[in-house]
DNA sequence: CCACGTACATGAGCAGCTTTCATAATCATG
DNA sequence: CATGATTATGAAAGCTGCTCATGTACGTGG
């Protein structure tokens, strides 16, 4: 038995039109074509789908069963086609974001909150892409946008610059390093360094400072959440290097000191990687605009 | 955009097979055919449904949306086809019953209880067909079986005999007619007659007795439920004529008397009307068997 | 780095399904 | 019983969708 949507549409049309001739008109075909089609379908089904005893042909019990399927399925198809139309016109789409940078949650949530209101039809999701390689996933269309620091863009991928930030040293006010105007690699030798639980090539403090200087901190411990890291730092259990925008709550507190990395200030750039063809889509462009303007407000507010 | 189930099957197959070539094999067609089809579908959709950057072709975001539709719709189609197979093999079907006879609930429920266990897959329903003409509904396949007393079968309809019964007079033991050995038409002149609220041509007491004798009872009042009629009779508010099988509870009570209609005993036959082609279907035949044997047990138990 | 294998795309040709046209059969009604 | 409405049927045209043959792109191992 090989059913097609065509058949379901036919069943529904005959039911609605209350007769084969009228239904044929609804479907823009001749009465003859419909008659042939119905005959074929009944052949497939192996039974009569219509009662012909009364003249305007009516659905039989089996036909009514098929109508039930039609009434459930065809609206789903219509809904899907509607979504595709919206997708084509650019009013909707999918924005699944992978972040390689733990601290980015801080500015990403406010940005997404704004985005969500502007593009309610877009399917938004975040995947804390720590477990997998985010950039290849972009190519496979498993995700649509990757938040990442500077890297070499693979072919087909564009790195859209968002904003610059300063990886900033933070310690307890009790820590001896609080006396320094800036912090150098050597200063970490005697410190417990608290970081996110990711590989060193994704941690600014290593890529920008320690790896090049071949300095190993006294110890390293990890915490998942920014708040936890700051708590540990506050109780002088260690020091950390975090992007400047997460410092806004801490700067006003007397318990903490924040210092630039030095001697020359380290500046990094945050990027949103997208597929080449997506970069100009209206809602992606809007997201990029938001992701450029909102985080700097946090940085200023710091 | 003209989607067909074929396309949904294709999407699903490519997803499951993880590639176009393997999917083509699954669907028993050449790789070329599938490639053409996918191209056509993407043309319809107006966008790429697959990512071709990585070699085994994968679903794009839009393709994943279509896969979701496929995963919802195709199982429904499979289920329907399964039902049709069962329908063809006679293991299942529909048994929507219309009853023209109020008192028939009494024996119909026990019969359906037995039937339900034997044919759990058959869709059973009762329509208290008092509001509409049941026999034409049979022809239109709105119902599949009509419980009815003797009539002239319309063409295409078979009246399957079930059992014989005696319309029986019932009155309070206080009623003067309790003294009579049998009840004649004339006896109703002074009585309040309690009946179901249906037209006289569906009431045995009229069709078999009063109409022919041109006798009008002193008054007629109606009640929907058999139990209510018996209650009214028990308190001597009137008399009634009911099928013998409903008398079983009443006969043992000293409050009631039951008497045959006379002088010669009136016998009627109950029928189950079905469409000609349905009469031999296994589950219909089984229902008929049950409807022949079970009610007589009630009659004997009376 | 080249040769080869794998995976998908493309074009031409053809078979078969679907539609149309013309007409017949059937049914309901006045 | 004639008439109009509704569905069925058969033949022929047309088009869809398939296969075959071949091309292109990508990755891989010698």
XYZ file of C-alpha atoms (C1' of nucleotides) in Angstrom:
664
model
C 0.000 0.000 0.000
C 1.668 3.196 -1.149
C -0.102 6.260 0.238
C 0.903 9.772 -0.749
C -0.115 13.168 0.545
C -1.912 13.623 -2.745
C -4.294 10.892 -1.644
C -4.908 12.480 1.732
C -5.596 15.790 0.055
C -8.021 14.020 -2.248
C -9.851 12.336 0.608
C -10.170 15.602 2.432
C -11.306 17.491 -0.652
C -14.016 14.949 -1.481
C -15.220 15.108 2.099
C -15.259 18.905 2.133
C -16.751 19.297 -1.300
C -19.284 16.551 -0.642
C -18.805 14.820 -3.928
C -16.236 13.910 -6.500
C -17.108 16.452 -9.170
C -16.941 19.429 -6.838
C -13.750 18.093 -5.271
C -12.135 17.827 -8.685
C -12.772 21.500 -9.216
C -11.269 22.336 -5.814
C -8.140 20.422 -6.753
C -7.903 21.959 -10.216
C -8.246 18.747 -12.134
C -10.903 16.993 -14.150
C -13.528 14.807 -12.568
C -12.152 11.941 -14.589
C -8.663 12.263 -13.155
C -10.031 12.172 -9.638
C -12.156 9.158 -10.408
C -9.105 7.323 -11.728
C -7.064 8.370 -8.731
C -9.694 7.223 -6.252
C -9.966 3.916 -8.076
C -6.201 3.520 -7.812
C -6.171 4.389 -4.137
C -8.957 1.935 -3.364
C -6.984 -0.652 -5.271
C -3.982 0.072 -3.045
C -6.064 0.006 0.114
C -7.706 -3.222 -0.979
C -11.145 -1.985 -0.065
C -13.756 0.608 -0.882
C -13.048 3.980 0.637
C -16.305 5.467 -0.564
C -19.967 4.526 -0.585
C -21.420 4.874 -4.034
C -24.948 3.767 -3.193
C -26.028 7.327 -2.573
C -25.216 9.635 -5.412
C -22.986 12.259 -4.009
C -20.229 9.789 -3.096
C -19.562 9.567 0.666
C -16.734 8.220 2.793
C -16.999 4.638 3.964
C -15.831 3.512 7.404
C -12.354 2.863 6.016
C -12.432 6.180 4.197
C -13.294 7.908 7.449
C -10.244 6.319 9.037
C -8.108 7.735 6.268
C -9.755 11.120 6.641
C -8.718 11.107 10.285
C -5.119 10.631 9.198
C -5.514 13.421 6.646
C -6.907 15.779 9.249
C -3.968 15.124 11.492
C -1.227 15.153 8.896
C -2.128 17.847 6.397
C -2.155 20.675 8.957
C 1.350 19.625 9.976
C 2.471 19.850 6.385
C 0.826 23.230 6.012
C 2.555 24.455 9.167
C 5.897 23.237 7.863
C 5.391 24.910 4.516
C 4.462 28.100 6.329
C 7.700 27.897 8.293
C 9.645 27.393 5.108
C 8.031 30.441 3.572
C 9.020 32.459 6.640
C 12.489 30.944 6.471
C 12.856 32.034 2.853
C 11.667 35.534 3.567
C 14.228 35.790 6.375
C 11.676 36.479 9.093
C 12.690 33.376 10.968
C 15.493 30.895 11.271
C 17.667 29.128 13.749
C 20.350 30.614 15.952
C 22.090 27.839 17.840
C 25.131 29.300 19.538
C 28.214 27.481 20.758
C 30.500 29.287 23.189
C 34.138 28.388 23.644
C 34.477 31.010 26.307
C 32.979 30.328 29.691
C 32.798 33.909 30.895
C 30.788 34.884 27.832
C 27.574 33.797 29.492
C 27.807 37.082 31.351
C 27.155 39.252 28.323
C 25.476 36.626 26.134
C 22.366 36.273 28.266
C 21.500 39.982 28.216
C 22.165 40.055 24.475
C 19.939 37.055 23.833
C 17.227 38.571 25.966
C 17.145 41.601 23.701
C 17.395 39.425 20.593
C 14.552 37.166 21.641
C 12.156 40.088 21.765
C 13.180 41.438 18.382
C 13.034 38.022 16.649
C 10.493 35.942 18.544
C 10.208 33.437 15.681
C 13.877 32.552 15.608
C 14.743 29.302 17.363
C 17.464 30.266 19.846
C 19.646 27.836 21.750
C 23.011 27.824 23.496
C 25.308 24.851 23.588
C 28.063 25.145 26.148
C 30.454 23.859 23.538
C 33.183 22.753 25.859
C 32.891 19.098 25.078
C 33.223 19.349 21.304
C 35.025 21.288 18.634
C 32.719 24.153 17.800
C 34.083 25.331 14.444
C 33.640 22.026 12.589
C 30.116 21.869 14.041
C 29.500 25.202 12.349
C 30.388 23.697 9.000
C 28.142 20.707 9.624
C 25.331 23.140 10.497
C 24.977 21.632 13.937
C 25.314 25.153 15.275
C 24.959 28.519 13.555
C 27.265 30.800 15.506
C 30.371 30.275 17.615
C 31.610 32.782 20.182
C 35.393 32.589 20.112
C 38.589 34.560 20.599
C 40.940 35.217 17.688
C 41.831 32.218 15.630
C 42.477 31.347 12.008
C 39.098 31.162 10.206
C 38.564 27.856 8.326
C 37.347 28.178 4.734
C 33.662 29.065 4.482
C 33.673 30.569 7.979
C 33.765 34.273 8.774
C 35.024 35.664 12.061
C 32.914 38.738 12.777
C 34.718 40.968 15.288
C 32.593 41.932 18.290
C 34.600 43.954 20.788
C 37.991 44.159 22.465
C 38.552 43.219 26.056
C 41.373 43.031 28.546
C 42.106 39.815 30.365
C 42.400 41.226 33.856
C 44.067 39.988 36.962
C 41.912 39.718 40.068
C 43.017 38.870 43.593
C 42.047 39.341 47.177
C 42.903 42.717 48.698
C 44.975 40.683 51.208
C 47.159 39.265 48.443
C 50.706 40.778 48.351
C 50.320 41.352 44.594
C 47.672 43.960 45.403
C 50.559 46.372 45.842
C 51.664 46.059 42.197
C 50.465 48.493 39.520
C 50.371 45.655 36.949
C 50.942 41.891 36.949
C 53.617 40.037 34.962
C 54.069 36.367 34.179
C 56.685 35.928 36.888
C 54.182 37.062 39.523
C 52.202 33.822 39.038
C 55.028 31.518 40.185
C 53.943 31.733 43.823
C 50.209 31.827 43.204
C 47.369 29.335 43.016
C 45.697 30.032 39.662
C 41.974 29.450 39.395
C 40.613 28.855 35.884
C 37.682 27.346 34.029
C 38.084 23.597 33.455
C 39.189 23.855 29.809
C 42.433 23.225 27.962
C 45.193 25.818 28.323
C 44.986 26.970 24.716
C 41.565 28.386 25.488
C 42.667 30.283 28.583
C 43.889 33.831 27.981
C 46.255 33.771 30.936
C 48.212 30.962 29.295
C 47.974 31.949 25.630
C 48.811 35.583 26.303
C 51.238 35.346 29.170
C 52.374 32.184 30.883
C 52.979 29.868 27.911
C 55.298 32.333 26.169
C 57.145 33.151 29.423
C 57.375 29.440 30.262
C 56.023 30.195 33.740
C 54.107 27.565 35.707
C 51.921 28.763 38.580
C 52.444 27.160 42.006
C 49.154 25.308 41.536
C 46.081 25.403 39.306
C 42.551 24.616 40.345
C 39.376 24.871 38.327
C 35.790 25.968 38.804
C 32.898 25.881 36.350
C 31.191 29.075 37.351
C 32.502 32.614 37.282
C 30.795 33.350 40.599
C 32.605 30.438 42.226
C 35.952 31.575 40.878
C 35.366 35.049 42.281
C 34.308 33.596 45.618
C 37.517 31.576 45.855
C 39.540 34.635 44.900
C 37.706 36.741 47.479
C 38.648 34.322 50.249
C 42.263 34.485 49.034
C 42.362 30.827 47.973
C 43.962 31.865 44.706
C 44.094 34.422 41.936
C 42.432 34.514 38.535
C 42.536 36.208 35.169
C 39.132 37.048 33.766
C 37.796 39.302 31.052
C 37.214 42.849 32.167
C 33.434 42.732 31.739
C 32.969 40.250 34.595
C 34.726 42.644 36.982
C 31.900 45.116 37.274
C 30.481 43.656 40.505
C 33.905 43.094 41.982
C 35.445 46.500 41.376
C 33.136 48.216 43.794
C 34.040 45.756 46.552
C 36.890 46.501 48.960
C 37.658 42.773 49.208
C 39.073 42.574 45.678
C 41.766 44.239 43.660
C 41.919 44.131 39.861
C 45.100 44.867 37.945
C 46.004 44.939 34.277
C 48.404 42.338 32.936
C 51.680 43.967 32.039
C 54.078 45.492 31.423
C 52.217 46.344 28.189
C 48.440 45.911 28.494
C 47.095 42.741 26.899
C 44.167 43.298 24.552
C 42.147 40.528 22.961
C 39.335 40.580 20.478
C 36.128 38.593 20.751
C 34.633 37.156 17.556
C 31.373 35.572 16.467
C 32.123 32.946 13.837
C 29.369 32.278 11.289
C 29.077 30.515 7.995
C 29.895 32.849 5.155
C 26.375 32.771 3.673
C 24.742 33.435 7.048
C 26.685 36.561 7.947
C 24.328 38.826 6.008
C 21.038 37.236 7.072
C 18.959 39.890 8.806
C 18.582 38.248 12.191
C 22.216 37.187 12.319
C 23.244 40.720 11.463
C 20.991 41.985 14.220
C 22.517 39.592 16.705
C 25.985 40.787 15.730
C 24.941 44.407 16.227
C 23.662 43.600 19.713
C 26.759 41.562 20.541
C 28.917 44.544 19.588
C 27.104 47.178 21.603
C 25.800 45.441 24.726
C 29.022 43.984 26.184
C 30.830 47.340 26.081
C 28.078 48.749 28.284
C 28.962 46.047 30.806
C 32.642 46.936 30.458
C 31.909 50.618 31.044
C 29.627 49.816 33.941
C 32.530 47.945 35.497
C 6.043 24.218 -2.483
C 4.597 20.797 -3.138
C 5.794 18.286 -0.569
C 4.964 14.606 -0.826
C 5.439 11.714 1.554
C 8.078 10.462 -0.850
C 10.160 13.472 0.105
C 9.734 12.867 3.819
C 10.737 9.256 3.343
C 13.775 10.454 1.429
C 14.802 12.906 4.145
C 14.465 10.228 6.776
C 16.345 7.652 4.743
C 19.275 9.979 4.054
C 19.435 10.831 7.746
C 19.303 7.177 8.807
C 21.687 5.960 6.147
C 24.040 8.865 6.728
C 24.551 9.653 3.085
C 22.842 9.742 -0.245
C 24.303 6.615 -1.802
C 23.398 4.354 1.115
C 19.938 5.937 1.336
C 19.329 5.222 -2.342
C 19.946 1.560 -1.657
C 17.531 1.619 1.298
C 14.850 3.079 -0.934
C 15.501 0.674 -3.809
C 16.490 3.268 -6.339
C 19.659 4.508 -7.948
C 21.850 7.127 -6.361
C 21.162 9.291 -9.387
C 17.416 9.206 -8.902
C 17.801 10.324 -5.302
C 20.163 13.099 -6.264
C 17.643 14.378 -8.791
C 14.857 14.128 -6.277
C 16.752 15.989 -3.580
C 17.649 18.695 -6.084
C 13.980 19.006 -6.995
C 12.915 19.150 -3.371
C 15.478 21.826 -2.549
C 14.207 23.728 -5.551
C 10.683 23.510 -4.126
C 11.803 24.515 -0.657
C 13.815 27.372 -2.091
C 16.830 26.553 0.040
C 19.462 23.949 0.701
C 18.209 21.074 2.793
C 21.614 19.427 2.981
C 25.168 20.456 3.706
C 27.510 19.262 1.013
C 30.697 20.666 2.479
C 31.399 17.455 4.358
C 31.407 14.457 2.113
C 28.726 12.219 3.410
C 25.940 14.756 2.879
C 24.237 15.932 6.100
C 20.991 17.689 6.932
C 21.064 21.471 7.133
C 19.036 23.417 9.684
C 16.093 23.554 7.294
C 16.531 19.869 6.505
C 16.394 19.100 10.205
C 13.089 20.958 10.409
C 11.743 18.773 7.632
C 13.089 15.673 9.328
C 11.076 16.607 12.406
C 7.940 16.647 10.270
C 8.914 13.305 8.764
C 9.440 11.768 12.182
C 6.005 12.889 13.265
C 4.108 12.077 10.112
C 5.572 8.852 8.777
C 4.779 6.815 11.900
C 1.168 7.959 11.584
C 1.098 6.746 8.013
C 2.656 3.451 9.035
C 0.065 3.043 11.774
C -2.720 3.736 9.325
C -1.362 1.261 6.825
C -1.098 -1.292 9.599
C -4.750 -0.707 10.451
C -5.702 -1.139 6.845
C -3.844 -4.437 6.671
C -5.728 -5.590 9.760
C -8.939 -4.306 8.241
C -8.336 -6.315 5.083
C -7.523 -9.472 7.002
C -10.755 -9.066 8.971
C -9.071 -8.930 12.379
C -10.453 -5.495 13.011
C -13.113 -3.101 11.889
C -15.841 -0.856 13.125
C -19.080 -1.831 14.828
C -21.177 1.249 15.369
C -24.610 0.149 16.492
C -27.853 2.085 16.299
C -30.790 0.856 18.387
C -34.364 1.692 17.564
C -35.544 -0.191 20.606
C -35.064 1.396 23.992
C -35.333 -1.747 26.057
C -32.565 -3.371 24.055
C -29.886 -1.737 26.200
C -30.743 -4.446 28.702
C -29.315 -7.261 26.642
C -27.017 -5.234 24.413
C -24.612 -4.208 27.151
C -23.863 -7.755 28.305
C -23.463 -8.821 24.676
C -21.052 -5.981 23.929
C -19.097 -6.789 27.051
C -18.477 -10.285 25.746
C -17.784 -8.997 22.256
C -15.267 -6.421 23.415
C -13.094 -9.101 24.944
C -13.178 -11.311 21.879
C -12.446 -8.453 19.428
C -10.480 -5.841 21.329
C -9.334 -4.166 18.103
C -12.815 -3.509 16.810
C -14.018 0.031 17.322
C -17.364 -0.364 19.127
C -19.906 2.369 19.655
C -23.630 2.689 20.343
C -25.756 5.494 19.013
C -29.129 5.704 20.693
C -30.628 6.162 17.282
C -33.859 7.697 18.371
C -33.228 11.044 16.804
C -32.540 9.856 13.278
C -33.613 7.221 10.814
C -31.251 4.331 11.420
C -31.651 2.274 8.253
C -30.603 4.981 5.789
C -27.620 5.681 8.058
C -26.674 2.059 7.546
C -26.540 2.592 3.817
C -24.477 5.722 4.221
C -22.093 3.723 6.436
C -22.652 6.098 9.324
C -23.455 3.039 11.388
C -22.767 -0.635 10.784
C -25.581 -2.422 12.561
C -29.122 -1.522 13.518
C -31.103 -3.333 16.199
C -34.700 -3.338 15.045
C -37.966 -5.280 15.096
C -39.385 -6.752 11.907
C -39.588 -4.431 8.969
C -39.178 -4.584 5.236
C -35.446 -4.695 4.462
C -34.320 -1.966 2.025
C -32.143 -3.170 -0.873
C -28.564 -3.907 0.165
C -29.603 -4.442 3.781
C -30.025 -7.802 5.448
C -32.200 -8.361 8.500
C -30.474 -11.037 10.535
C -32.968 -12.636 12.938
C -31.786 -12.692 16.550
C -34.475 -14.113 18.814
C -38.207 -14.046 19.461
C -39.755 -12.251 22.374
C -43.144 -11.570 23.827
C -44.305 -8.034 24.490
C -45.623 -8.521 27.978
C -48.092 -6.614 30.061
C -46.908 -5.459 33.453
C -48.959 -3.806 36.174
C -49.070 -3.282 39.873
C -50.446 -6.197 41.909
C -53.065 -3.705 43.099
C -54.337 -3.136 39.566
C -57.743 -4.775 38.849
C -56.299 -6.274 35.654
C -54.065 -8.439 37.841
C -57.000 -10.810 38.033
C -57.020 -11.500 34.262
C -55.161 -14.474 32.770
C -54.237 -12.382 29.689
C -54.699 -8.787 28.550
C -56.627 -7.616 25.487
C -56.740 -4.304 23.660
C -60.012 -3.333 25.323
C -58.423 -3.625 28.756
C -56.291 -0.524 28.036
C -59.268 1.852 27.709
C -59.292 2.605 31.424
C -55.533 2.551 31.927
C -52.700 5.041 31.929
C -50.151 3.594 29.500
C -46.506 4.253 30.175
C -44.164 4.014 27.160
C -40.789 5.119 25.899
C -40.896 8.571 24.301
C -40.929 7.341 20.684
C -43.474 7.317 17.887
C -46.289 4.783 18.115
C -45.108 2.759 15.134
C -42.081 1.776 17.183
C -44.076 0.668 20.230
C -45.168 -2.975 20.232
C -48.266 -2.270 22.259
C -49.595 -0.078 19.455
C -48.326 -1.954 16.413
C -49.417 -5.335 17.726
C -52.576 -4.507 19.620
C -54.070 -1.055 20.046
C -53.732 0.385 16.558
C -55.502 -2.566 14.921
C -58.216 -2.598 17.589
C -58.576 1.194 17.350
C -58.314 1.419 21.116
C -56.994 4.541 22.806
C -55.773 4.243 26.392
C -57.206 6.610 28.984
C -53.872 8.435 29.022
C -50.294 7.924 27.877
C -47.201 9.131 29.624
C -43.584 8.522 28.754
C -40.327 7.764 30.502
C -36.852 7.377 29.031
C -35.568 4.623 31.253
C -36.889 1.125 31.749
C -36.223 1.352 35.473
C -38.358 4.483 35.715
C -41.218 2.887 33.816
C -41.162 -0.089 36.180
C -41.069 2.227 39.174
C -44.145 4.078 37.960
C -45.899 0.777 37.290
C -44.940 -0.496 40.740
C -46.593 2.488 42.392
C -49.699 1.882 40.278
C -49.383 5.116 38.327
C -49.989 3.206 35.137
C -49.390 0.021 33.186
C -46.820 -0.858 30.542
C -45.997 -3.361 27.849
C -42.354 -4.355 27.750
C -40.325 -7.147 26.197
C -40.217 -10.270 28.314
C -36.450 -10.080 28.958
C -36.754 -6.956 31.072
C -39.197 -8.722 33.396
C -36.648 -10.913 35.092
C -36.151 -8.606 38.091
C -39.864 -7.815 38.368
C -41.271 -11.329 38.248
C -39.800 -12.266 41.589
C -41.418 -9.258 43.250
C -44.868 -9.489 44.832
C -45.583 -5.874 43.870
C -45.889 -6.643 40.172
C -47.920 -8.911 37.958
C -46.977 -9.772 34.397
C -49.492 -11.117 31.917
C -49.304 -12.184 28.273
C -51.121 -10.138 25.677
C -54.072 -12.084 24.333
C -56.191 -13.799 23.448
C -53.539 -15.386 21.224
C -49.995 -14.741 22.506
C -48.144 -11.992 20.592
C -44.680 -12.984 19.412
C -42.222 -10.611 17.808
C -38.813 -11.144 16.316
C -35.751 -9.009 16.961
C -33.378 -8.369 14.064
C -29.924 -6.974 13.550
C -29.828 -5.152 10.243
C -26.480 -5.049 8.474
C -25.225 -4.191 5.040
C -25.284 -7.212 2.780
C -21.509 -7.366 2.375
C -20.888 -7.055 6.113
C -23.100 -9.928 7.229
C -20.370 -12.510 6.671
C -17.463 -10.546 8.159
C -16.028 -12.562 11.030
C -16.556 -10.078 13.838
C -20.047 -9.194 12.661
C -20.898 -12.882 12.525
C -19.534 -13.279 16.020
C -21.622 -10.387 17.276
C -24.710 -11.958 15.723
C -23.959 -15.277 17.420
C -23.676 -13.536 20.785
C -26.812 -11.492 20.164
C -28.715 -14.716 19.462
C -27.607 -16.676 22.499
C -27.167 -14.141 25.299
C -30.615 -12.501 25.381
C -32.431 -15.852 25.636
C -30.436 -16.512 28.799
C -31.930 -13.312 30.198
C -35.372 -14.443 29.086
C -34.949 -17.843 30.766
C -33.559 -16.250 33.895
C -36.776 -14.239 34.052
C 52.133 14.332 -5.366
C 49.564 11.435 -7.999
C 46.485 7.703 -8.471
C 42.590 5.817 -6.896
C 38.289 5.268 -4.367
C 34.252 7.342 -2.627
C 30.435 10.345 -2.832
C 27.494 13.319 -5.236
C 25.923 15.886 -9.702
C 24.390 16.141 -14.394
C 22.276 15.073 -18.879
C 19.815 12.191 -22.112
C 16.487 8.922 -22.931
C 12.733 6.192 -21.868
C 8.820 3.836 -19.190
C 4.995 4.414 -16.824
C 1.942 7.006 -14.321
C -1.307 10.820 -14.456
C -4.180 13.662 -16.778
C -7.460 14.899 -20.341
C -11.056 14.186 -23.661
C -14.926 11.904 -25.100
C -18.483 9.101 -23.828
C -21.065 5.657 -21.202
C -23.422 4.127 -17.162
C -26.116 5.107 -13.059
C -29.090 7.438 -10.112
C -32.616 10.920 -8.408
C -36.506 13.614 -9.610
C -40.327 15.874 -11.451
C -39.891 8.260 -18.451
C -37.269 11.969 -19.598
C -33.812 14.914 -17.810
C -29.992 16.587 -15.236
C -26.547 15.436 -12.121
C -22.966 12.421 -10.758
C -19.577 8.953 -11.371
C -17.086 5.384 -14.401
C -14.429 3.928 -18.317
C -11.202 3.762 -22.220
C -7.824 5.666 -25.232
C -4.399 8.841 -26.075
C -1.446 12.663 -24.887
C 1.865 14.591 -21.688
C 4.733 14.808 -18.184
C 7.046 13.094 -14.130
C 10.535 10.433 -12.367
C 13.486 6.727 -13.101
C 17.889 4.559 -14.992
C 22.152 4.612 -17.415
C 26.287 6.693 -18.478
C 29.358 9.886 -17.276
C 31.353 13.956 -14.984
C 33.176 16.443 -10.939
C 34.854 17.066 -6.360
C 37.049 15.462 -2.343
C 39.944 12.816 0.452
C 43.586 9.171 1.149
C 47.393 6.128 0.982
C 51.447 4.643 -1.494
